[in-house]
Amino acid sequence: MMSKGWKDMNGRKLLTSAAILAGGALVLSGCAAGGDADGKTTLTFWHNSTTGDGKAYWEDTAAAFEKAHPDVTIKIQAIQNEEMDGKLQTALNSGDAPDIFLARGGGKLADVVKAGQVKDITDGISAEAKAAVGNSLSAFEIDGKNYGMPVSVLPSGVYYSSDLFAKAGVTETPKTIDDLESANDKLRAAGIDPIAVGAKDAWPAAHWYYNFALRACSKAVLDKAASSRSFDDDCWLTAAKNLKSFVDSTPFKDGFLTTTAQQGAGSSAGLLANHQAAMELMGAWDPGVIASLTPDQKPLADLKWFPFPAVDGDGEPGAMMGGVDGFSCSQKAPAVCVDFLNFMVTKKNQEAYAQAFQTLPASTEAQSVVTDPALQDVLAAYNDAPYVVLWLDTLYGQNVGNALNVAVVDLFAGKGSAKDIVDAVNAAAAKS
């Protein structure tokens, strides 16, 4: 495995992972729907938008593509985000993969490329698509070839209710972890739960460790780990100790181990949406999820954002954790699959995507439709960031990433130590 950087919309280096495809990759006899006997083509399409405007967006986009391509039918399956990885991996391994599926780059994509389960779309990407998404396209580049199309850029940070902050007398957004802990104390004193986290789904809790690691570790160390998938620098343990200290300050709303991330009013997003907690650490999709969970299913009027606070360490100030959502074609998908990926990133469709999901589109041509104040702050911080690091569970691939996430949840639950996080990653890396 070798480290390979990708660049964002402004050409800055971001950390991801690329496979060295030494030897022949295994090509499975996958079962994409393909061409029908009557000369028509059916594409199967999996995405993770199960409700609301996001689900409607994909239905409308598929219908528009079918109208422009009368011989193509797109069969959509919407799958809950937390179920997507497992179902997709099972489908890929059984040779029953959908033609089009959600992809996020990193080690996860590198692994399916190495297994011969995803189509090289390099030659099929249109000049218009390349111009629209720019350097974010390289998030899906492995050994000089492209295996996916980005649709959104998703840096993380802390979303908060400005009304609850005001009620508690928190007048400035936290700049340091000490500031955040002081804000938490004021919120609790005002009878407000400070932070919601959906630890039942593992990855939301793990995002806290990712961000502490971003502050503790240098870019060089993070880059090395993208290649080795092991935590052999002291900064990884320092990050875990910093997380343990923060967890011990009791910042999270009770019941976080049984709280989901995005499903219903009792999820971490739902708690913020209904003013049952003041903050949530999450990616740039959060405003849309929160809007779907408010009582009137409209954007939360007092929703604001600030970057993950500063922590003493080797990370460069302003660096961000985040990712890119996109879509790939399975190895046996019909050629028209790539045409649909190009269609996704036309200016009209990317503007509609940004509005439906209330998030940041991958296309720089469509960013003018981003008017939400919180997202505008995210975009400004993103544009100023010296580098953005891919979610660590995505960066390291499914096996290592899952071990990392579980170890973090164990620490949250009081069942694991800081050292256990490092040991879990290194043990999983040794088996990969």
XYZ file of C-alpha atoms in Angstrom:
432
model
C 0.000 0.000 0.000
C 1.321 3.443 -0.811
C 0.252 6.882 0.316
C -1.212 9.127 -2.328
C -2.409 12.663 -1.762
C -5.398 14.199 -3.442
C -6.133 17.860 -3.765
C -9.228 19.820 -2.989
C -10.925 22.561 -4.988
C -8.058 24.970 -4.290
C -5.321 22.526 -5.195
C -4.165 21.826 -1.636
C -2.871 18.430 -0.710
C -5.284 16.154 1.131
C -4.477 12.762 2.564
C -6.046 9.626 1.156
C -4.813 6.190 0.107
C -4.064 4.338 -3.107
C -3.441 0.686 -3.768
C -0.409 -0.680 -5.562
C -2.066 -3.125 -7.879
C 0.851 -5.503 -8.109
C 0.022 -8.700 -9.898
C -3.296 -9.299 -11.604
C -6.327 -8.026 -9.776
C -9.131 -10.498 -9.290
C -12.108 -9.619 -11.473
C -15.303 -11.091 -10.082
C -18.124 -12.374 -12.219
C -20.312 -9.655 -10.788
C -23.890 -9.349 -11.624
C -24.622 -5.863 -12.804
C -28.008 -5.650 -14.435
C -26.536 -4.794 -17.849
C -28.211 -4.972 -21.231
C -31.620 -6.561 -21.623
C -32.659 -8.834 -24.460
C -34.593 -6.002 -26.128
C -31.488 -3.801 -26.368
C -32.451 -1.668 -23.392
C -30.143 -1.169 -20.410
C -31.013 -1.317 -16.734
C -28.750 0.270 -14.143
C -29.043 -0.633 -10.466
C -28.218 2.270 -8.155
C -27.600 2.252 -4.391
C -27.502 5.472 -2.368
C -27.965 6.342 1.315
C -30.748 8.954 1.209
C -33.765 7.161 2.631
C -36.102 10.091 3.284
C -37.059 13.626 2.354
C -35.507 15.945 -0.191
C -32.379 13.824 -0.636
C -34.343 10.744 -1.649
C -36.521 12.862 -3.950
C -33.404 14.405 -5.517
C -32.050 11.037 -6.622
C -35.449 9.964 -7.952
C -35.718 13.175 -9.969
C -32.131 12.932 -11.227
C -32.599 9.333 -12.342
C -35.868 10.255 -14.080
C -34.165 13.140 -15.901
C -31.385 10.842 -17.086
C -33.910 8.258 -18.266
C -35.747 10.962 -20.207
C -32.517 11.925 -21.975
C -31.645 8.238 -22.512
C -34.912 6.429 -23.393
C -33.194 3.063 -23.605
C -31.943 3.252 -20.002
C -33.868 2.384 -16.840
C -32.417 3.115 -13.389
C -33.580 0.943 -10.499
C -32.907 2.733 -7.221
C -32.404 1.214 -3.782
C -32.094 3.631 -0.849
C -30.155 2.088 2.048
C -29.711 3.518 5.536
C -26.207 4.984 5.803
C -25.153 2.833 8.774
C -26.138 -0.320 6.854
C -24.484 0.648 3.568
C -20.912 -0.564 4.133
C -21.892 -4.044 5.264
C -24.523 -4.611 2.576
C -22.291 -3.244 -0.161
C -19.300 -5.354 0.834
C -21.484 -8.460 0.912
C -22.873 -7.630 -2.541
C -19.398 -6.982 -3.964
C -17.985 -10.189 -2.544
C -20.925 -12.284 -3.759
C -20.757 -10.916 -7.302
C -24.151 -9.272 -6.901
C -23.035 -5.640 -6.707
C -25.186 -2.733 -7.890
C -23.982 -0.977 -11.023
C -23.642 2.361 -9.187
C -22.759 2.621 -5.509
C -21.726 5.150 -2.881
C -17.940 5.516 -2.520
C -15.705 7.689 -0.361
C -12.186 6.993 -1.583
C -9.350 6.058 0.741
C -8.359 2.561 1.752
C -11.919 1.303 1.379
C -11.921 2.131 -2.325
C -8.338 0.933 -2.744
C -9.340 -2.455 -1.355
C -12.201 -2.952 -3.832
C -9.976 -1.755 -6.686
C -7.377 -4.333 -5.705
C -10.120 -6.975 -5.664
C -11.186 -6.035 -9.197
C -14.682 -5.058 -8.058
C -14.889 -1.492 -9.407
C -14.681 -0.037 -12.905
C -11.847 2.180 -14.132
C -13.762 5.217 -15.422
C -10.737 7.338 -16.353
C -11.435 7.484 -20.079
C -15.182 7.976 -19.638
C -15.067 11.118 -17.498
C -16.150 14.050 -19.627
C -14.130 17.240 -19.970
C -17.092 19.135 -18.516
C -17.157 16.913 -15.430
C -13.408 17.285 -14.919
C -13.698 21.059 -15.084
C -16.667 21.120 -12.706
C -15.300 19.008 -9.860
C -11.661 19.960 -10.339
C -9.132 18.471 -7.957
C -11.746 16.761 -5.794
C -11.851 14.133 -8.559
C -8.460 12.904 -7.383
C -10.048 11.641 -4.155
C -10.980 8.619 -6.280
C -7.651 8.314 -8.072
C -5.575 5.181 -7.499
C -2.297 4.592 -9.317
C -3.160 7.299 -11.844
C -6.613 5.961 -12.691
C -10.024 7.169 -11.566
C -12.621 4.936 -9.962
C -15.338 7.345 -8.868
C -17.046 10.703 -9.250
C -17.293 13.135 -6.306
C -20.624 14.818 -5.600
C -19.946 16.580 -2.281
C -17.082 17.758 -0.061
C -17.683 17.177 3.646
C -15.267 18.762 6.120
C -16.167 18.307 9.776
C -16.595 20.648 12.710
C -18.933 21.426 15.583
C -22.523 22.430 14.825
C -24.260 24.269 17.640
C -27.433 26.049 18.688
C -26.651 29.747 19.083
C -29.865 30.153 21.101
C -28.722 27.582 23.666
C -25.261 29.140 23.789
C -26.847 32.527 24.487
C -29.114 31.048 27.166
C -26.067 29.618 28.926
C -24.047 32.812 28.612
C -21.542 31.356 26.134
C -20.688 34.491 24.170
C -17.799 33.247 22.018
C -17.269 30.017 20.133
C -14.571 27.818 21.708
C -11.120 28.245 20.198
C -9.340 25.632 22.354
C -10.349 22.421 24.091
C -10.155 24.274 27.398
C -12.611 26.802 25.972
C -14.914 23.977 24.933
C -14.835 22.428 28.393
C -15.610 25.830 29.929
C -18.565 26.222 27.551
C -19.759 22.748 28.540
C -19.672 23.775 32.214
C -21.786 26.867 31.501
C -24.279 24.845 29.481
C -24.675 22.238 32.202
C -25.100 24.974 34.811
C -27.971 26.323 32.690
C -29.604 22.887 32.565
C -28.526 22.221 28.970
C -26.810 19.033 27.800
C -23.637 20.186 26.031
C -22.889 17.655 23.283
C -24.862 14.930 21.526
C -23.009 11.972 20.019
C -24.444 8.900 18.303
C -22.014 6.378 19.735
C -24.337 3.466 18.956
C -23.254 3.869 15.325
C -19.564 3.932 16.387
C -18.227 6.327 13.738
C -19.666 9.504 15.330
C -17.775 8.745 18.549
C -14.686 7.844 16.537
C -14.794 11.259 14.845
C -13.757 12.724 18.174
C -10.592 10.619 18.165
C -9.910 11.450 14.508
C -9.934 15.160 15.316
C -7.753 14.793 18.399
C -5.308 12.856 16.195
C -5.463 15.618 13.601
C -4.284 18.047 16.279
C -1.688 15.729 17.882
C -0.015 14.311 14.762
C 1.914 16.095 12.027
C 0.928 15.868 8.398
C 4.009 13.722 7.780
C 2.901 11.200 10.410
C -0.639 11.118 9.060
C 0.722 10.614 5.547
C 2.948 7.752 6.700
C 0.045 6.071 8.480
C -2.036 6.240 5.290
C 0.580 3.921 3.805
C 1.363 1.680 6.775
C -2.117 1.641 8.355
C -0.392 1.418 11.727
C -0.043 3.790 14.675
C 3.685 3.653 15.404
C 4.176 7.301 16.410
C 3.669 8.521 19.980
C 1.179 11.132 18.798
C -1.500 8.485 18.274
C -1.372 7.579 21.966
C -1.269 11.263 22.885
C -4.453 11.798 20.887
C -6.112 8.898 22.683
C -5.070 10.282 26.071
C -6.415 13.711 25.128
C -9.702 12.098 24.116
C -9.855 10.166 27.399
C -9.340 13.388 29.347
C -12.126 15.068 27.397
C -14.529 12.132 27.847
C -13.785 12.183 31.580
C -15.056 15.778 31.688
C -18.559 14.347 30.961
C -19.329 16.516 27.933
C -21.901 14.214 26.333
C -25.619 13.891 26.856
C -26.503 10.797 28.897
C -27.406 7.709 26.910
C -24.877 8.326 24.160
C -23.972 4.639 23.899
C -27.520 3.847 22.752
C -27.974 7.013 20.678
C -27.877 6.742 16.886
C -26.423 9.437 14.638
C -29.186 10.388 12.218
C -32.308 8.304 12.700
C -35.186 10.125 14.343
C -35.624 12.852 16.952
C -33.672 10.821 19.522
C -30.561 10.630 17.350
C -27.649 12.973 17.968
C -28.715 15.115 14.999
C -32.296 15.017 16.261
C -31.263 16.107 19.746
C -29.600 19.210 18.319
C -32.516 19.780 15.932
C -34.918 19.853 18.889
C -32.698 21.822 21.295
C -32.157 18.783 23.528
C -28.387 19.246 23.235
C -26.294 22.238 22.283
C -23.648 20.755 19.968
C -22.697 17.909 17.653
C -19.381 17.122 15.931
C -20.251 16.113 12.378
C -19.524 16.514 8.665
C -21.025 19.065 6.300
C -24.085 16.928 5.591
C -25.361 17.720 9.104
C -27.467 20.849 8.344
C -29.615 18.832 5.957
C -30.049 15.955 8.397
C -30.868 18.365 11.225
C -33.428 20.173 9.036
C -35.209 16.886 8.367
C -35.535 16.294 12.130
C -36.813 19.684 13.357
C -40.508 19.814 14.358
C -41.444 21.630 11.136
C -38.814 19.811 9.020
C -37.226 23.119 8.104
C -33.639 24.307 8.648
C -32.753 25.029 12.270
C -32.778 28.832 12.354
C -30.126 29.214 15.058
C -27.708 26.578 13.712
C -24.101 27.770 13.635
C -20.681 26.131 13.234
C -17.115 26.355 14.495
C -14.011 24.308 13.638
C -12.680 21.620 15.954
C -10.832 23.485 18.705
C -7.076 23.786 18.965
C -5.145 21.236 21.025
C -1.428 21.334 21.764
C 0.368 19.028 19.341
C 2.166 18.691 16.011
C -0.851 19.231 13.748
C -0.865 22.425 11.722
C -3.401 25.030 12.913
C -6.504 25.124 10.752
C -6.131 21.576 9.407
C -9.472 19.814 9.005
C -10.841 16.287 9.079
C -13.363 15.402 6.397
C -14.165 13.505 3.282
C -15.685 13.417 -0.170
C -18.851 11.538 -1.049
C -19.140 10.190 -4.552
C -20.210 7.245 -6.655
C -18.444 4.413 -8.446
C -19.430 1.878 -11.083
C -19.013 -1.824 -10.366
C -16.622 -3.775 -12.584
C -19.365 -5.292 -14.756
C -21.564 -2.190 -14.994
C -22.634 -1.124 -18.503
C -20.679 1.737 -20.075
C -23.660 4.070 -19.669
C -22.979 3.968 -15.927
C -20.155 6.466 -16.464
C -22.524 8.703 -18.425
C -24.798 8.816 -15.389
C -21.846 9.798 -13.167
C -21.037 12.653 -15.574
C -24.696 13.662 -15.471
C -24.608 13.852 -11.653
C -22.090 16.708 -11.716
C -23.624 19.025 -14.290
C -24.098 22.512 -12.861
C -27.880 22.156 -12.667
C -27.713 18.822 -10.881
C -24.989 19.917 -8.452
C -26.949 23.039 -7.543
C -30.019 20.900 -6.935
C -27.908 18.457 -4.928
C -26.547 21.217 -2.674
C -30.050 22.536 -2.053
C -31.658 19.131 -1.484
C -29.005 17.936 0.946
C -28.134 21.379 2.358
C -24.439 20.623 1.948
C -21.364 21.580 -0.079
C -21.310 20.381 -3.710
C -18.136 19.028 -5.277
C -18.609 21.280 -8.294
C -17.103 24.720 -7.836
C -19.599 25.945 -10.450
C -22.477 25.188 -8.066
C -21.148 26.663 -4.826
C -22.956 29.968 -5.298
C -26.186 28.284 -4.139
C -24.692 27.671 -0.673
C -26.436 30.338 1.406
C -26.776 28.630 4.805
C -24.652 30.685 7.261
C -23.212 27.595 8.955
C -22.191 26.061 5.643
C -20.710 29.337 4.476
C -18.506 29.286 7.595
C -17.552 25.675 6.847
C -16.631 26.585 3.283
C -14.511 29.545 4.411
C -12.587 27.395 6.895
C -12.203 24.675 4.283
C -10.792 27.089 1.748
C -8.292 28.384 4.321
C -7.234 24.986 5.663
C -3.608 24.013 4.990
C -4.723 20.421 4.438
C -7.746 18.192 4.970
C -7.400 14.603 6.155
C -9.808 11.888 5.075
C -11.900 10.198 7.773
C -9.516 7.699 9.355
C -11.844 4.701 9.036
C -12.166 5.464 5.312
C -8.457 6.139 4.951
C -7.372 2.843 6.495
C -9.946 0.563 4.906
C -12.826 -1.347 6.423
C -10.972 -3.844 8.637
C -8.612 -1.379 10.293
C -11.247 1.362 10.348
C -13.796 -0.845 12.090
C -11.245 -1.904 14.713
C -10.407 1.745 15.362
C -14.036 2.784 15.701
C -14.901 -0.059 18.071
C -11.889 0.710 20.268
C -12.941 4.357 20.536
C -16.470 3.373 21.570
C -14.991 1.063 24.207
C -13.097 4.039 25.620
C -16.309 6.092 25.652
C -17.993 3.229 27.497
C -15.246 2.985 30.089
C -14.291 -0.483 28.881
C -11.050 0.453 27.119
C -7.986 2.591 27.627
C -6.120 5.071 25.459
C -3.491 2.436 24.726
C -6.198 -0.024 23.668
C -7.068 2.249 20.719
C -3.489 2.154 19.415
C -3.185 -1.583 20.054
C -6.461 -2.329 18.245
C -5.341 -0.464 15.126
C -1.920 -2.091 15.041
C -3.397 -5.557 15.561
C -5.891 -5.050 12.734
C -3.169 -3.614 10.475
C -0.975 -6.658 11.097
C -3.798 -8.908 9.873
C -4.558 -6.850 6.739
